[in-house]
């Protein structure tokens, strides 16, 4: 058994049920965290195995997700979110959505207020190495994701 993540008639990803359930549950977490809809939902009533991706809504979600991930200053949050963010970026790229990495040096401060500051530790910045690592991970995920 597996699930389908589709745009129209095109299947972008066909993971196993276990990977699908985990990804869908994480979508809910990150929708709440970002206060953005993902654009991923059930395609047909009564078909729990097919999810439709709204490319316009998903594009905004994926871009917001990457910006959020690269701004965070907390190493545990980065570790917990990296796999999901990389998978979402890979899925967005399959959908033809360009997801740019923020410029190196983008800091963890949003609106002048730091949140989720790691103690002890120095605030993390979105260095070129961090951005390259996320991009590399997303490319790896794309190779591992079945269609």
mmCIF file of C-alpha atoms in Angstrom:
data_model
loop_
_atom_site.group_PDB
_atom_site.id
_atom_site.type_symbol
_atom_site.label_atom_id
_atom_site.label_comp_id
_atom_site.label_asym_id
_atom_site.label_seq_id
_atom_site.Cartn_x
_atom_site.Cartn_y
_atom_site.Cartn_z
ATOM 1 C CA UNK A 1 0.000 0.000 0.000
ATOM 2 C CA UNK A 2 1.100 3.535 -0.655
ATOM 3 C CA UNK A 3 -0.159 7.078 -1.053
ATOM 4 C CA UNK A 4 -0.016 9.423 -4.010
ATOM 5 C CA UNK A 5 0.917 13.112 -3.921
ATOM 6 C CA UNK A 6 -0.485 14.547 -7.167
ATOM 7 C CA UNK A 7 -0.778 17.781 -9.096
ATOM 8 C CA UNK A 8 -3.607 17.230 -11.515
ATOM 9 C CA UNK A 9 -2.973 13.922 -13.249
ATOM 10 C CA UNK A 10 0.747 13.840 -12.432
ATOM 11 C CA UNK A 11 2.026 11.882 -9.450
ATOM 12 C CA UNK A 12 4.975 13.676 -7.858
ATOM 13 C CA UNK A 13 5.606 11.180 -5.085
ATOM 14 C CA UNK A 14 4.319 7.714 -4.197
ATOM 15 C CA UNK A 15 5.727 6.841 -0.756
ATOM 16 C CA UNK A 16 4.795 3.913 1.444
ATOM 17 C CA UNK A 17 1.918 4.355 3.866
ATOM 18 C CA UNK A 18 4.286 4.732 6.819
ATOM 19 C CA UNK A 19 6.318 7.499 5.182
ATOM 20 C CA UNK A 20 3.091 9.130 3.958
ATOM 21 C CA UNK A 21 1.457 9.156 7.379
ATOM 22 C CA UNK A 22 4.566 10.631 8.976
ATOM 23 C CA UNK A 23 4.892 13.317 6.293
ATOM 24 C CA UNK A 24 1.185 14.249 6.480
ATOM 25 C CA UNK A 25 1.342 14.528 10.268
ATOM 26 C CA UNK A 26 4.424 16.724 9.992
ATOM 27 C CA UNK A 27 2.593 18.916 7.465
ATOM 28 C CA UNK A 28 0.027 19.631 10.178
ATOM 29 C CA UNK A 29 2.780 20.537 12.662
ATOM 30 C CA UNK A 30 4.500 22.943 10.275
ATOM 31 C CA UNK A 31 1.242 24.506 9.064
ATOM 32 C CA UNK A 32 0.576 25.413 12.698
ATOM 33 C CA UNK A 33 4.155 26.553 13.327
ATOM 34 C CA UNK A 34 4.277 28.788 10.228
ATOM 35 C CA UNK A 35 0.588 29.745 10.369
ATOM 36 C CA UNK A 36 0.402 28.928 6.645
ATOM 37 C CA UNK A 37 -1.680 26.337 4.810
ATOM 38 C CA UNK A 38 0.387 23.748 2.960
ATOM 39 C CA UNK A 39 -1.871 23.331 -0.048
ATOM 40 C CA UNK A 40 -1.802 19.552 0.389
ATOM 41 C CA UNK A 41 -5.112 17.791 0.937
ATOM 42 C CA UNK A 42 -7.259 14.860 -0.111
ATOM 43 C CA UNK A 43 -7.985 14.805 -3.828
ATOM 44 C CA UNK A 44 -11.261 12.959 -3.770
ATOM 45 C CA UNK A 45 -13.777 12.317 -1.041
ATOM 46 C CA UNK A 46 -13.484 8.695 -0.044
ATOM 47 C CA UNK A 47 -9.951 8.264 -1.487
ATOM 48 C CA UNK A 48 -7.624 8.403 1.501
ATOM 49 C CA UNK A 49 -4.646 7.294 -0.598
ATOM 50 C CA UNK A 50 -4.474 10.309 -2.933
ATOM 51 C CA UNK A 51 -3.447 13.791 -1.866
ATOM 52 C CA UNK A 52 -3.686 16.768 -4.199
ATOM 53 C CA UNK A 53 -1.104 19.562 -4.095
ATOM 54 C CA UNK A 54 -2.235 23.097 -4.891
ATOM 55 C CA UNK A 55 0.966 24.449 -6.459
ATOM 56 C CA UNK A 56 0.291 28.113 -5.651
ATOM 57 C CA UNK A 57 -0.422 27.481 -1.969
ATOM 58 C CA UNK A 58 2.333 24.881 -1.657
ATOM 59 C CA UNK A 59 4.867 27.285 -3.218
ATOM 60 C CA UNK A 60 4.182 29.852 -0.495
ATOM 61 C CA UNK A 61 4.336 27.156 2.184
ATOM 62 C CA UNK A 62 7.632 25.697 0.905
ATOM 63 C CA UNK A 63 9.280 29.125 0.628
ATOM 64 C CA UNK A 64 8.067 30.102 4.093
ATOM 65 C CA UNK A 65 9.285 26.779 5.478
ATOM 66 C CA UNK A 66 12.801 27.275 4.093
ATOM 67 C CA UNK A 67 12.958 30.858 5.372
ATOM 68 C CA UNK A 68 11.772 29.722 8.829
ATOM 69 C CA UNK A 69 14.252 26.826 8.910
ATOM 70 C CA UNK A 70 17.187 29.029 7.929
ATOM 71 C CA UNK A 71 16.275 31.718 10.486
ATOM 72 C CA UNK A 72 16.026 29.504 13.538
ATOM 73 C CA UNK A 73 18.812 29.800 16.090
ATOM 74 C CA UNK A 74 18.112 26.545 17.890
ATOM 75 C CA UNK A 75 20.158 23.471 16.954
ATOM 76 C CA UNK A 76 17.541 20.998 18.211
ATOM 77 C CA UNK A 77 14.809 22.669 16.134
ATOM 78 C CA UNK A 78 17.114 22.548 13.104
ATOM 79 C CA UNK A 79 17.785 18.852 13.673
ATOM 80 C CA UNK A 80 14.088 18.051 14.168
ATOM 81 C CA UNK A 81 12.964 19.951 11.088
ATOM 82 C CA UNK A 82 15.733 19.353 8.522
ATOM 83 C CA UNK A 83 14.378 16.095 7.086
ATOM 84 C CA UNK A 84 10.868 17.456 6.653
ATOM 85 C CA UNK A 85 12.106 20.704 5.111
ATOM 86 C CA UNK A 86 14.366 18.811 2.689
ATOM 87 C CA UNK A 87 11.488 16.514 1.683
ATOM 88 C CA UNK A 88 9.163 19.485 1.147
ATOM 89 C CA UNK A 89 11.808 21.243 -0.981
ATOM 90 C CA UNK A 90 12.297 18.111 -3.091
ATOM 91 C CA UNK A 91 8.526 17.803 -3.576
ATOM 92 C CA UNK A 92 8.279 21.492 -4.502
ATOM 93 C CA UNK A 93 11.041 21.122 -7.078
ATOM 94 C CA UNK A 94 9.245 18.142 -8.594
ATOM 95 C CA UNK A 95 6.192 20.385 -8.900
ATOM 96 C CA UNK A 96 8.271 22.940 -10.812
ATOM 97 C CA UNK A 97 8.293 25.330 -7.862
ATOM 98 C CA UNK A 98 11.502 27.259 -7.420
ATOM 99 C CA UNK A 99 12.487 27.426 -3.772
ATOM 100 C CA UNK A 100 15.419 29.749 -3.290
ATOM 101 C CA UNK A 101 17.683 29.486 -0.320
ATOM 102 C CA UNK A 102 17.965 32.768 1.600
ATOM 103 C CA UNK A 103 21.249 34.614 1.181
ATOM 104 C CA UNK A 104 24.108 33.557 3.489
ATOM 105 C CA UNK A 105 24.296 35.645 6.623
ATOM 106 C CA UNK A 106 20.533 35.721 7.125
ATOM 107 C CA UNK A 107 20.266 35.714 10.873
ATOM 108 C CA UNK A 108 17.859 34.170 13.332
ATOM 109 C CA UNK A 109 16.283 37.480 14.320
ATOM 110 C CA UNK A 110 12.813 38.097 12.928
ATOM 111 C CA UNK A 111 11.294 41.524 13.496
ATOM 112 C CA UNK A 112 14.041 42.412 15.966
ATOM 113 C CA UNK A 113 12.986 39.732 18.472
ATOM 114 C CA UNK A 114 14.800 36.444 18.962
ATOM 115 C CA UNK A 115 12.671 33.430 19.774
ATOM 116 C CA UNK A 116 13.708 29.888 20.670
ATOM 117 C CA UNK A 117 17.228 30.977 21.549
ATOM 118 C CA UNK A 118 19.459 28.055 22.403
ATOM 119 C CA UNK A 119 21.191 28.284 25.781
ATOM 120 C CA UNK A 120 24.081 27.751 26.002
ATOM 121 C CA UNK A 121 25.259 28.527 22.533
ATOM 122 C CA UNK A 122 25.740 31.151 19.933
ATOM 123 C CA UNK A 123 22.930 32.138 17.593
ATOM 124 C CA UNK A 124 23.165 30.229 14.359
ATOM 125 C CA UNK A 125 23.202 32.116 11.097
ATOM 126 C CA UNK A 126 22.246 30.848 7.698
ATOM 127 C CA UNK A 127 25.793 30.466 6.434
ATOM 128 C CA UNK A 128 26.627 29.225 2.976
ATOM 129 C CA UNK A 129 27.467 25.832 4.530
ATOM 130 C CA UNK A 130 24.017 25.533 6.169
ATOM 131 C CA UNK A 131 22.262 26.480 2.944
ATOM 132 C CA UNK A 132 24.392 24.073 0.921
ATOM 133 C CA UNK A 133 23.645 21.271 3.402
ATOM 134 C CA UNK A 134 19.875 21.845 3.096
ATOM 135 C CA UNK A 135 20.072 21.955 -0.699
ATOM 136 C CA UNK A 136 22.188 18.766 -0.769
ATOM 137 C CA UNK A 137 19.753 16.996 1.567
ATOM 138 C CA UNK A 138 16.802 18.018 -0.637
ATOM 139 C CA UNK A 139 18.572 16.606 -3.707
ATOM 140 C CA UNK A 140 19.244 13.347 -1.836
ATOM 141 C CA UNK A 141 15.593 13.156 -0.823
ATOM 142 C CA UNK A 142 14.537 13.610 -4.450
ATOM 143 C CA UNK A 143 16.650 10.605 -5.462
ATOM 144 C CA UNK A 144 15.074 8.484 -2.714
ATOM 145 C CA UNK A 145 11.459 9.516 -3.377
ATOM 146 C CA UNK A 146 9.567 7.126 -5.675
ATOM 147 C CA UNK A 147 7.096 8.433 -8.213
#
